[in-house]
Amino acid sequence: MKRAVDIVVLSDIHLGTYGCRAKELLHYLTSINPKKLILNGDIVDIWQFRKNYFPDSHLQVLKYIFDLAYGGCEVVYITGNHDEMLRKFGKMQFGNIVLNNRLLLDLDGKKTWVFHGDVFDASIQHSKWLAKLGGWGYDALIRINNMVNWGLEKMGREKYSLSRRIKNSVKKAVKFISDFEETASELAIENGYDYVVCGHIHQPQIREVRNKKGTCTYLNSGDWIESLSALEYHDGKWKIFFYEKEKPDAQTYPDDMRFRVSIEDLLNNILKGDA
């Protein structure tokens, strides 16, 4: 029995990279029945896209998302920095799938602002080449980490996150995350939003922020490389779902996909700018 959820927010999946945990994500998606699925940026990693590396498990995630839309789920794709190529199309709609750069919602009378969050990242705004280089370095670090964790599991020891250890030990990285959360929250309060929902920094979070002008709830959906997390909104409440802590029951996913357009052709058209 699939679990009913009003809204699910996913971000920073990075399909097309070695660090992406597509199998776990597909397992999660097949366990829920969302009314609205918000893909909040960096879903397909166009920055690091390689035609010789896009495994079937990554394609299955895309196909299942289209299948959800076919079945009546409203899917909103919000562009991020790693899939910024899609931003040139502006707002577009294909049946139940909407492409946009941000999303404004009214959730039970509370104003909600959803966007990826890379607008606050100075390295992306002013030194994109440096940000792309960092993306390649992060992917390489994740590949090394996967090998380390494979060895740790063989020895019966717990997994270890090299990148999280580095981020938590470097003061500038800790400050960047704090500044990001505060900036997003202050702008939300300034504009009268009750919720501000972001991705980008790979740090799942729900917290209330207060200043002299008011309060808002800051939310971040995390990522599907390390955190394996999603935001869920149901019955008027937000929660963070952590796959490793709350592994859902396995669901059977049919091989005879109802989606009849080749995902491979769609990706190639997007990369060539023909979509």
XYZ file of N, CA and C in Angstrom:
825
model
N 0.845 -1.190 0.000
C 0.000 0.000 0.000
C 0.885 1.246 0.000
N 0.700 2.121 -0.991
C 1.520 3.323 -1.075
C 1.058 4.360 -0.043
N 2.021 5.070 0.483
C 1.742 6.075 1.504
C 1.287 7.377 0.852
N 0.159 7.898 1.300
C -0.367 9.143 0.734
C 0.399 10.343 1.290
N 0.779 11.259 0.406
C 1.473 12.487 0.785
C 0.905 13.620 -0.059
N 0.635 14.757 0.559
C 0.105 15.888 -0.203
C 1.163 16.462 -1.148
N 2.345 16.765 -0.602
C 3.428 17.357 -1.402
C 4.748 16.700 -1.028
N 5.551 16.401 -2.029
C 6.917 15.919 -1.823
C 7.858 16.867 -2.553
N 8.923 17.283 -1.861
C 9.939 18.147 -2.469
C 11.261 17.384 -2.504
N 11.809 17.259 -3.700
C 13.115 16.632 -3.903
C 14.033 17.636 -4.567
N 15.298 17.601 -4.239
C 16.264 18.454 -4.933
C 17.620 17.763 -4.965
N 18.497 18.271 -5.808
C 19.893 17.832 -5.843
C 20.021 16.314 -5.960
N 19.308 15.789 -6.948
C 19.389 14.356 -7.246
C 20.642 14.062 -8.059
N 21.007 14.963 -8.961
C 22.220 14.874 -9.784
C 22.266 13.589 -10.614
N 21.168 13.314 -11.309
C 21.159 12.201 -12.255
C 22.244 12.425 -13.299
N 22.951 11.370 -13.631
C 24.039 11.481 -14.595
C 25.406 11.605 -13.951
N 25.460 11.525 -12.611
C 26.745 11.538 -11.916
C 26.922 10.228 -11.160
N 28.174 9.926 -10.833
C 28.474 8.660 -10.150
C 27.930 8.636 -8.721
N 27.770 9.806 -8.110
C 27.320 9.849 -6.729
C 25.824 9.698 -6.549
N 25.050 9.832 -7.615
C 23.585 9.790 -7.522
C 23.103 8.429 -7.014
N 22.169 8.458 -6.061
C 21.629 7.217 -5.483
C 20.258 6.957 -6.098
N 20.245 6.687 -7.382
C 19.004 6.564 -8.145
C 18.163 5.366 -7.699
N 18.783 4.247 -7.385
C 18.019 3.057 -6.993
C 17.241 3.307 -5.713
N 17.900 3.962 -4.752
C 17.222 4.275 -3.499
C 16.082 5.272 -3.735
N 16.327 6.255 -4.613
C 15.294 7.244 -4.909
C 14.081 6.595 -5.569
N 14.323 5.687 -6.515
C 13.210 5.006 -7.167
C 12.425 4.174 -6.152
N 13.137 3.541 -5.239
C 12.493 2.770 -4.175
C 11.577 3.676 -3.361
N 12.071 4.865 -3.017
C 11.264 5.814 -2.254
C 10.041 6.276 -3.052
N 10.264 6.656 -4.304
C 9.170 7.178 -5.126
C 8.056 6.147 -5.317
N 8.435 4.895 -5.470
C 7.407 3.856 -5.679
C 6.655 3.517 -4.404
N 7.095 4.058 -3.267
C 6.428 3.768 -1.995
C 5.415 4.832 -1.601
N 5.335 5.929 -2.371
C 4.456 7.034 -1.991
C 3.458 7.343 -3.107
N 2.407 8.036 -2.730
C 1.394 8.468 -3.692
C 1.165 9.973 -3.498
N 2.056 10.820 -4.065
C 1.956 12.264 -3.835
C 0.941 12.925 -4.758
N 0.278 13.965 -4.231
C -0.600 14.769 -5.076
C 0.224 15.744 -5.922
N 1.311 16.254 -5.324
C 2.195 17.189 -6.026
C 3.637 16.801 -5.750
N 4.450 16.727 -6.810
C 5.878 16.445 -6.677
C 6.648 17.666 -7.172
N 7.426 18.266 -6.276
C 8.232 19.432 -6.627
C 9.685 19.001 -6.735
N 10.252 19.179 -7.922
C 11.656 18.857 -8.173
C 12.422 20.174 -8.136
N 13.081 20.433 -7.023
C 13.619 21.769 -6.760
C 15.083 21.920 -7.160
N 15.372 21.649 -8.428
C 16.682 21.963 -8.992
C 17.731 20.877 -8.879
N 18.663 20.903 -9.832
C 19.783 19.953 -9.913
C 19.282 18.511 -9.964
N 18.277 18.301 -10.770
C 17.714 16.962 -10.921
C 18.562 16.162 -11.906
N 18.686 16.651 -13.142
C 19.645 16.095 -14.101
C 20.863 17.003 -14.088
N 22.036 16.451 -13.837
C 23.254 17.259 -13.738
C 23.819 17.504 -15.135
N 23.353 18.576 -15.767
C 23.792 18.892 -17.131
C 25.226 19.388 -17.130
N 25.671 19.983 -16.036
C 27.066 20.425 -15.946
C 28.027 19.254 -16.152
N 27.703 18.115 -15.571
C 28.609 16.975 -15.610
C 28.074 15.826 -16.468
N 27.133 16.154 -17.356
C 26.503 15.110 -18.164
C 27.505 14.446 -19.098
N 27.512 13.099 -19.093
C 28.361 12.328 -19.999
C 27.462 11.376 -20.774
N 27.595 11.383 -22.076
C 26.755 10.489 -22.867
C 27.095 9.028 -22.611
N 28.303 8.769 -22.116
C 28.685 7.382 -21.848
C 28.373 6.955 -20.415
N 27.727 7.868 -19.636
C 27.336 7.477 -18.283
C 25.970 8.049 -17.943
N 24.950 7.256 -18.174
C 23.594 7.547 -17.715
C 22.909 6.201 -17.550
N 23.151 5.548 -16.394
C 22.695 4.166 -16.185
C 21.189 4.017 -16.282
N 20.763 2.783 -16.442
C 19.340 2.481 -16.549
C 18.583 2.914 -15.296
N 19.231 2.804 -14.138
C 18.557 3.206 -12.895
C 18.232 4.696 -12.904
N 19.096 5.502 -13.547
C 18.847 6.940 -13.646
C 17.684 7.203 -14.603
N 17.651 6.473 -15.696
C 16.539 6.595 -16.644
C 15.230 6.165 -16.005
N 15.277 5.141 -15.172
C 14.068 4.653 -14.517
C 13.454 5.717 -13.614
N 14.302 6.518 -12.962
C 13.793 7.607 -12.129
C 13.028 8.610 -12.981
N 13.614 9.014 -14.107
C 12.937 9.953 -14.999
C 11.634 9.364 -15.530
N 11.685 8.120 -15.941
C 10.485 7.480 -16.477
C 9.390 7.391 -15.429
N 9.777 7.113 -14.186
C 8.762 6.989 -13.153
C 8.131 8.344 -12.823
N 8.930 9.405 -12.877
C 8.387 10.743 -12.652
C 7.365 11.087 -13.728
N 7.681 10.764 -14.987
C 6.709 10.977 -16.056
C 5.475 10.105 -15.842
N 5.684 8.914 -15.328
C 4.571 8.009 -15.069
C 3.663 8.563 -13.972
N 4.257 9.187 -12.946
C 3.469 9.832 -11.904
C 2.598 10.930 -12.501
N 3.201 11.730 -13.381
C 2.448 12.812 -14.018
C 1.308 12.253 -14.864
N 1.592 11.175 -15.576
C 0.573 10.521 -16.402
C -0.595 10.042 -15.542
N -0.288 9.632 -14.322
C -1.316 9.106 -13.428
C -2.063 10.174 -12.651
N -1.737 11.467 -12.885
C -2.495 12.541 -12.240
C -1.742 13.372 -11.232
N -0.518 12.997 -10.889
C 0.286 13.793 -9.963
C 0.778 15.056 -10.671
N 0.666 16.197 -10.009
C 1.197 17.443 -10.573
C 2.695 17.497 -10.298
N 3.505 17.564 -11.344
C 4.955 17.602 -11.212
C 5.458 18.988 -11.591
N 6.171 19.634 -10.679
C 6.743 20.957 -10.929
C 8.265 20.828 -10.909
N 8.896 21.158 -12.033
C 10.356 21.108 -12.143
C 10.882 22.535 -12.045
N 11.571 22.831 -10.942
C 12.185 24.137 -10.737
C 13.666 24.017 -11.064
N 14.160 24.905 -11.889
C 15.539 24.794 -12.362
C 16.540 25.198 -11.277
N 17.703 24.527 -11.308
C 18.813 24.856 -10.423
C 20.012 25.267 -11.237
N 21.182 25.311 -10.608
C 22.380 25.723 -11.340
C 22.943 24.600 -12.213
N 22.833 23.353 -11.757
C 23.374 22.254 -12.553
C 22.480 21.893 -13.735
N 21.231 22.356 -13.708
C 20.347 22.177 -14.864
C 19.862 23.540 -15.378
N 20.745 24.548 -15.234
C 20.377 25.918 -15.590
C 20.065 26.082 -17.079
N 20.504 25.153 -17.924
C 20.211 25.225 -19.343
C 18.708 25.286 -19.600
N 17.935 24.711 -18.678
C 16.488 24.700 -18.829
C 15.870 26.067 -18.540
N 16.626 26.958 -17.905
C 16.074 28.263 -17.546
C 15.736 29.113 -18.771
N 16.387 28.859 -19.873
C 16.122 29.676 -21.058
C 14.724 29.445 -21.614
N 14.076 28.353 -21.191
C 12.731 28.072 -21.675
C 11.664 28.805 -20.863
N 12.063 29.429 -19.715
C 11.090 30.138 -18.901
C 10.054 29.187 -18.339
N 8.809 29.655 -18.247
C 7.744 28.805 -17.741
C 7.098 28.049 -18.890
N 7.058 26.727 -18.756
C 6.449 25.871 -19.765
C 5.611 24.808 -19.075
N 4.611 24.298 -19.790
C 3.773 23.241 -19.236
C 3.537 22.157 -20.266
N 3.708 20.904 -19.821
C 3.453 19.740 -20.656
C 2.493 18.833 -19.888
N 1.196 18.999 -20.111
C 0.230 18.216 -19.350
C 0.326 18.529 -17.871
N 0.627 17.512 -17.056
C 0.753 17.709 -15.612
C 2.162 18.106 -15.180
N 3.052 18.361 -16.131
C 4.423 18.746 -15.799
C 4.628 20.225 -16.102
N 5.098 20.967 -15.092
C 5.359 22.401 -15.237
C 6.843 22.653 -15.024
N 7.443 23.426 -15.915
C 8.837 23.845 -15.778
C 8.848 25.319 -15.421
N 9.564 25.686 -14.361
C 9.608 27.086 -13.957
C 10.875 27.336 -13.138
N 11.152 28.607 -12.853
C 12.327 28.963 -12.066
C 12.023 29.128 -10.582
N 10.753 29.184 -10.236
C 10.336 29.274 -8.836
C 8.869 28.852 -8.752
N 8.387 28.704 -7.524
C 6.995 28.302 -7.330
C 6.456 29.016 -6.096
N 5.275 29.606 -6.242
C 4.591 30.241 -5.125
C 3.326 29.450 -4.830
N 3.135 29.105 -3.557
C 1.999 28.286 -3.163
C 1.283 28.903 -1.960
N 0.035 28.551 -1.820
C -0.726 28.839 -0.610
C -1.038 27.499 0.038
N -0.385 27.222 1.158
C -0.570 25.949 1.844
C -1.361 26.177 3.124
N -2.620 25.849 3.080
C -3.489 26.020 4.243
C -3.413 27.436 4.791
N -3.427 28.421 3.873
C -3.420 29.826 4.265
C -2.043 30.402 4.521
N -0.987 29.614 4.327
C 0.375 30.103 4.544
C 1.103 30.261 3.204
N 1.652 31.454 3.000
C 2.358 31.750 1.757
C 3.698 31.008 1.721
N 3.945 30.337 0.598
C 5.122 29.475 0.473
C 5.907 29.833 -0.781
N 7.219 29.987 -0.622
C 8.121 30.377 -1.700
C 9.110 29.231 -1.909
N 9.104 28.655 -3.098
C 9.986 27.527 -3.400
C 10.929 27.920 -4.537
N 12.232 27.793 -4.305
C 13.228 28.026 -5.346
C 14.499 27.276 -4.975
N 15.391 27.091 -5.948
C 16.548 26.232 -5.706
C 17.517 26.843 -4.696
N 17.893 28.109 -4.907
C 18.753 28.781 -3.934
C 20.131 29.165 -4.422
N 20.501 28.779 -5.647
C 21.846 29.104 -6.134
C 22.051 30.593 -6.343
N 20.957 31.369 -6.343
C 21.065 32.822 -6.501
C 21.880 33.430 -5.362
N 21.971 32.741 -4.219
C 22.724 33.259 -3.078
C 24.195 32.841 -3.100
N 24.578 32.047 -4.083
C 25.935 31.490 -4.135
C 26.816 32.380 -5.010
N 27.720 33.141 -4.388
C 28.565 34.081 -5.122
C 29.493 33.373 -6.100
N 29.918 32.138 -5.769
C 30.835 31.422 -6.663
C 30.177 31.085 -7.981
N 28.844 30.894 -7.940
C 28.102 30.584 -9.168
C 27.802 31.856 -9.942
N 27.465 32.923 -9.220
C 27.093 34.162 -9.877
C 28.283 34.849 -10.535
N 29.463 34.726 -9.932
C 30.619 35.492 -10.412
C 31.766 34.632 -10.943
N 31.837 33.363 -10.559
C 32.935 32.492 -11.012
C 32.370 31.112 -11.332
N 31.579 31.057 -12.391
C 30.892 29.807 -12.718
C 31.881 28.677 -13.005
N 33.013 29.013 -13.619
C 34.010 27.984 -13.925
C 34.526 27.343 -12.638
N 34.662 28.168 -11.583
C 35.130 27.653 -10.298
C 34.088 26.736 -9.673
N 32.817 27.138 -9.807
C 31.731 26.308 -9.270
C 31.661 24.979 -9.999
N 31.839 25.006 -11.331
C 31.822 23.760 -12.107
C 33.004 22.869 -11.727
N 34.160 23.474 -11.514
C 35.329 22.710 -11.090
C 35.076 22.061 -9.743
N 34.410 22.822 -8.846
C 34.061 22.268 -7.543
C 33.099 21.108 -7.669
N 32.180 21.181 -8.651
C 31.240 20.097 -8.887
C 31.945 18.822 -9.309
N 32.916 18.959 -10.189
C 33.700 17.786 -10.618
C 34.485 17.206 -9.438
N 35.065 18.109 -8.621
C 35.817 17.644 -7.457
C 34.935 16.926 -6.457
N 33.723 17.440 -6.252
C 32.774 16.821 -5.327
C 32.389 15.433 -5.819
N 32.150 15.303 -7.137
C 31.790 13.999 -7.697
C 32.921 13.001 -7.516
N 34.169 13.476 -7.702
C 35.334 12.595 -7.515
C 35.446 12.162 -6.053
N 35.190 13.104 -5.136
C 35.250 12.783 -3.711
C 34.195 11.745 -3.338
N 32.997 11.875 -3.910
C 31.926 10.919 -3.639
C 32.312 9.526 -4.145
N 32.972 9.462 -5.311
C 33.395 8.161 -5.849
C 34.407 7.505 -4.916
N 35.336 8.302 -4.407
C 36.322 7.777 -3.455
C 35.613 7.325 -2.183
N 34.671 8.144 -1.719
C 33.922 7.822 -0.506
C 33.150 6.512 -0.660
N 32.573 6.291 -1.853
C 31.835 5.048 -2.100
C 32.741 3.833 -1.950
N 33.981 3.949 -2.438
C 34.932 2.833 -2.313
C 35.316 2.610 -0.852
N 35.497 3.729 -0.117
C 35.830 3.626 1.306
C 34.690 2.948 2.066
N 33.460 3.365 1.775
C 32.305 2.790 2.468
C 32.082 1.324 2.112
N 32.414 0.962 0.884
C 32.333 -0.454 0.495
C 33.260 -1.284 1.385
N 34.470 -0.777 1.609
C 35.417 -1.477 2.471
C 34.958 -1.518 3.921
N 34.381 -0.389 4.392
C 33.896 -0.341 5.773
C 32.754 -1.328 5.991
N 31.848 -1.426 5.010
C 30.734 -2.370 5.122
C 31.231 -3.802 5.161
N 32.249 -4.106 4.367
C 32.818 -5.451 4.361
C 33.400 -5.808 5.725
N 33.879 -4.773 6.435
C 34.455 -4.999 7.762
C 33.411 -4.885 8.863
N 32.153 -4.663 8.457
C 31.083 -4.563 9.437
C 31.043 -3.248 10.189
N 31.620 -2.209 9.604
C 31.658 -0.908 10.268
C 30.689 0.056 9.598
N 30.359 1.149 10.288
C 29.414 2.121 9.771
C 30.018 2.931 8.617
N 29.128 3.394 7.736
C 29.573 4.238 6.628
C 30.094 5.573 7.158
N 30.916 6.213 6.326
C 31.552 7.469 6.734
C 31.449 8.470 5.588
N 31.093 9.710 5.883
C 30.963 10.738 4.846
C 32.161 11.674 4.886
N 33.018 11.544 3.876
C 34.195 12.405 3.799
C 33.801 13.859 3.560
N 32.869 14.078 2.637
C 32.501 15.455 2.302
C 31.811 16.146 3.477
N 30.962 15.399 4.214
C 30.290 16.005 5.362
C 31.299 16.348 6.443
N 32.288 15.485 6.623
C 33.333 15.757 7.626
C 34.108 17.007 7.233
N 34.413 17.134 5.937
C 35.147 18.308 5.465
C 34.312 19.574 5.655
N 33.031 19.514 5.244
C 32.164 20.695 5.367
C 31.987 21.117 6.821
N 31.860 20.140 7.711
C 31.637 20.466 9.121
C 32.893 20.966 9.820
N 34.052 20.675 9.245
C 35.304 21.067 9.888
C 35.889 22.351 9.304
N 35.385 22.789 8.171
C 35.896 24.015 7.551
C 34.974 25.170 7.935
N 35.506 26.149 8.632
C 34.689 27.237 9.161
C 33.961 27.996 8.054
N 34.615 28.203 6.919
C 33.984 28.946 5.830
C 32.774 28.195 5.290
N 32.865 26.875 5.229
C 31.735 26.076 4.734
C 30.573 26.153 5.704
N 30.855 26.050 7.008
C 29.812 26.150 8.025
C 29.159 27.524 7.973
N 29.975 28.571 7.813
C 29.443 29.931 7.746
C 28.594 30.123 6.494
N 29.023 29.526 5.359
C 28.259 29.660 4.124
C 26.859 29.078 4.282
N 26.773 27.912 4.907
C 25.471 27.272 5.113
C 24.589 28.130 6.007
N 25.173 28.647 7.097
C 24.423 29.500 8.014
C 23.958 30.774 7.320
N 24.856 31.407 6.553
C 24.513 32.635 5.833
C 23.426 32.380 4.798
N 23.502 31.232 4.125
C 22.506 30.867 3.112
C 21.126 30.778 3.750
N 21.043 30.073 4.855
C 19.758 29.895 5.534
C 19.197 31.226 6.037
N 20.078 32.054 6.603
C 19.628 33.339 7.126
C 19.174 34.270 6.005
N 19.917 34.299 4.903
C 19.577 35.182 3.785
C 18.231 34.796 3.181
N 18.049 33.496 2.924
C 16.782 33.030 2.359
C 15.622 33.361 3.294
N 15.825 33.179 4.588
C 14.758 33.423 5.559
C 14.439 34.907 5.672
N 15.464 35.745 5.693
C 15.240 37.187 5.801
C 14.483 37.719 4.591
N 14.821 37.234 3.408
C 14.102 37.658 2.208
C 12.649 37.190 2.245
N 12.435 35.979 2.746
C 11.076 35.459 2.851
C 10.245 36.304 3.811
N 10.824 36.646 4.955
C 10.118 37.480 5.936
C 9.824 38.851 5.336
N 10.818 39.415 4.650
C 10.663 40.730 4.021
C 9.492 40.749 3.041
N 9.276 39.622 2.362
C 8.221 39.548 1.345
C 6.939 38.887 1.841
N 6.870 38.643 3.148
C 5.638 38.153 3.735
C 5.349 36.683 3.549
N 6.400 35.854 3.346
C 6.196 34.417 3.190
C 6.311 33.704 4.538
N 5.463 32.709 4.713
C 5.502 31.901 5.935
C 6.509 30.761 5.831
N 6.655 30.194 4.613
C 7.609 29.112 4.364
C 8.529 29.517 3.218
N 9.815 29.204 3.345
C 10.735 29.319 2.216
C 11.423 27.961 2.069
N 11.334 27.397 0.865
C 11.803 26.026 0.613
C 12.931 26.069 -0.414
N 14.094 25.570 -0.042
C 15.276 25.615 -0.905
C 15.914 24.236 -1.050
N 16.934 24.197 -1.888
C 17.800 23.031 -2.052
C 19.225 23.555 -2.063
N 20.000 23.091 -3.018
C 21.330 23.625 -3.382
C 22.466 23.264 -2.432
N 22.294 23.441 -1.124
C 23.432 23.272 -0.220
C 23.530 21.862 0.366
N 22.628 20.954 -0.035
C 22.697 19.550 0.393
C 22.622 19.396 1.910
N 21.875 20.268 2.563
C 21.744 20.214 4.017
C 20.260 20.201 4.400
N 19.666 19.020 4.629
C 18.247 18.964 5.005
C 18.006 19.711 6.309
N 16.917 20.484 6.309
C 16.687 21.327 7.482
C 15.242 21.808 7.530
N 14.705 21.892 8.730
C 13.465 22.608 8.997
C 13.701 23.399 10.280
N 13.598 24.721 10.196
C 13.768 25.514 11.411
C 13.056 26.856 11.288
N 12.633 27.355 12.405
C 11.963 28.647 12.434
C 13.000 29.753 12.594
N 12.858 30.793 11.799
C 13.782 31.932 11.843
C 12.991 33.172 12.234
N 13.530 33.918 13.204
C 12.886 35.141 13.662
C 13.832 36.322 13.515
N 13.283 37.464 13.163
C 14.022 38.708 13.238
C 13.055 39.818 13.642
N 13.492 41.060 13.600
C 12.655 42.176 14.061
C 11.411 42.359 13.203
N 11.455 41.841 11.957
C 10.336 42.055 11.041
C 9.313 40.923 11.043
N 9.653 39.810 11.663
C 8.695 38.708 11.702
C 9.355 37.347 11.791
N 8.629 36.313 11.386
C 9.132 34.932 11.441
C 8.773 34.195 10.162
N 9.524 33.163 9.881
C 9.183 32.233 8.805
C 9.821 30.897 9.110
N 9.373 29.879 8.413
C 9.981 28.556 8.544
C 10.847 28.293 7.332
N 12.141 28.058 7.580
C 13.087 27.721 6.514
C 13.140 26.201 6.365
N 13.036 25.733 5.108
C 13.100 24.289 4.845
C 14.080 24.005 3.722
N 14.815 22.924 3.858
C 15.715 22.486 2.798
C 15.568 20.976 2.627
N 15.416 20.545 1.374
C 15.134 19.127 1.096
C 16.374 18.249 1.085
N 17.574 18.841 1.195
C 18.788 18.030 1.227
C 19.222 17.554 -0.140
N 19.526 16.260 -0.291
C 20.032 15.752 -1.572
C 19.858 14.241 -1.630
N 20.152 13.672 -2.834
C 20.120 12.217 -3.007
C 21.487 11.699 -3.446
N 22.513 12.253 -2.771
C 23.876 11.756 -2.923
C 24.364 11.248 -1.569
N 24.157 12.070 -0.533
C 24.576 11.688 0.814
C 23.400 11.618 1.793
N 22.632 12.698 1.881
C 21.556 12.752 2.878
C 20.411 11.798 2.564
N 20.128 11.588 1.255
C 18.998 10.763 0.808
C 17.734 11.198 1.544
N 17.370 12.455 1.322
C 16.279 13.060 2.074
C 15.281 13.751 1.163
N 14.086 13.940 1.689
C 13.016 14.642 0.979
C 12.178 15.392 2.001
N 11.547 16.470 1.543
C 10.567 17.166 2.359
C 9.183 16.628 2.015
N 8.380 16.386 3.024
C 7.014 15.925 2.814
C 6.049 16.847 3.562
N 4.980 17.231 2.882
C 3.927 18.045 3.500
C 2.632 17.260 3.448
N 2.066 17.022 4.626
C 0.825 16.230 4.683
C 0.028 16.633 5.912
N -1.274 16.790 5.730
C -2.181 17.184 6.816
C -1.693 18.442 7.523
N -1.186 19.397 6.735
C -0.799 20.697 7.287
C 0.536 20.727 7.992
N 1.342 19.654 7.887
C 2.623 19.607 8.584
C 3.757 19.207 7.640
N 4.926 19.803 7.882
C 6.141 19.453 7.141
C 6.980 18.457 7.949
N 7.660 17.562 7.262
C 8.641 16.685 7.891
C 9.757 16.380 6.892
N 10.906 15.994 7.408
C 12.004 15.537 6.551
C 11.994 14.015 6.556
N 11.958 13.424 5.367
C 12.058 11.967 5.243
C 13.519 11.622 4.958
N 14.085 10.739 5.783
C 15.448 10.247 5.579
C 15.375 8.781 5.163
N 15.836 8.501 3.966
C 15.709 7.147 3.425
C 16.427 6.116 4.305
N 17.619 6.425 4.753
C 18.397 5.450 5.520
C 17.741 5.118 6.857
N 16.961 6.059 7.399
C 16.308 5.833 8.693
C 14.918 5.234 8.540
N 14.255 5.540 7.413
C 12.853 5.158 7.250
C 12.628 4.378 5.960
N 13.493 3.435 5.663
C 13.388 2.710 4.402
C 11.977 2.160 4.209
N 11.337 2.567 3.113
C 9.961 2.112 2.877
C 9.920 0.669 2.418
N 8.737 0.070 2.510
C 8.555 -1.276 1.987
C 8.765 -1.266 0.477
N 9.367 -2.323 -0.040
C 9.629 -2.406 -1.477
C 8.323 -2.450 -2.258
N 8.304 -1.757 -3.381
C 7.147 -1.744 -4.273
C 7.566 -2.298 -5.628
N 6.662 -2.960 -6.262
C 6.948 -3.488 -7.600
C 6.735 -2.396 -8.634
N 7.737 -2.183 -9.462
C 7.645 -1.157 -10.497
C 7.542 -1.851 -11.847
N 6.446 -1.665 -12.582
C 6.234 -2.400 -13.831
C 7.255 -2.057 -14.897
N 7.651 -3.069 -15.649
C 8.602 -2.852 -16.749
C 7.933 -2.217 -17.955
N 6.635 -2.474 -18.133
C 5.940 -1.928 -19.299
C 5.513 -0.496 -19.007
N 6.462 0.431 -19.142
C 6.234 1.826 -18.810
C 5.142 2.426 -19.688
N 4.275 3.232 -19.057
C 3.230 3.887 -19.824
C 3.754 5.084 -20.597
N 4.918 5.607 -20.169
C 5.470 6.756 -20.858
C 6.038 6.319 -22.203
N 5.567 6.924 -23.295
C 5.876 6.428 -24.629
C 6.917 7.253 -25.392
N 7.472 8.302 -24.755
C 8.498 9.113 -25.400
C 9.851 8.651 -24.897
N 10.827 8.570 -25.791
C 12.157 8.130 -25.397
C 12.821 9.189 -24.526
N 13.148 8.815 -23.287
C 13.831 9.746 -22.394
C 15.199 10.104 -22.957
N 15.869 9.114 -23.577
C 17.174 9.371 -24.160
C 17.085 10.475 -25.213
N 16.071 10.415 -26.081
C 15.894 11.438 -27.112
C 15.585 12.791 -26.483
N 14.765 12.788 -25.411
C 14.413 14.038 -24.741
C 15.656 14.700 -24.164
N 16.518 13.933 -23.490
C 17.740 14.474 -22.911
C 18.659 15.049 -23.976
N 18.803 14.297 -25.067
C 19.667 14.773 -26.153
C 19.143 16.069 -26.762
N 17.802 16.181 -26.874
C 17.219 17.403 -27.430
C 17.436 18.581 -26.506
N 17.328 18.353 -25.182
C 17.556 19.422 -24.224
C 19.006 19.898 -24.305
N 19.933 18.955 -24.356
C 21.350 19.329 -24.419
C 21.686 20.068 -25.690
N 20.973 19.799 -26.792
C 21.208 20.497 -28.051
C 20.391 21.775 -28.148
N 19.477 21.988 -27.157
C 18.653 23.182 -27.176
C 17.475 23.078 -28.102
N 17.057 21.859 -28.452
C 15.955 21.677 -29.404
C 14.604 21.479 -28.753
N 14.597 21.286 -27.393
C 13.322 20.986 -26.724
C 12.420 22.220 -26.683
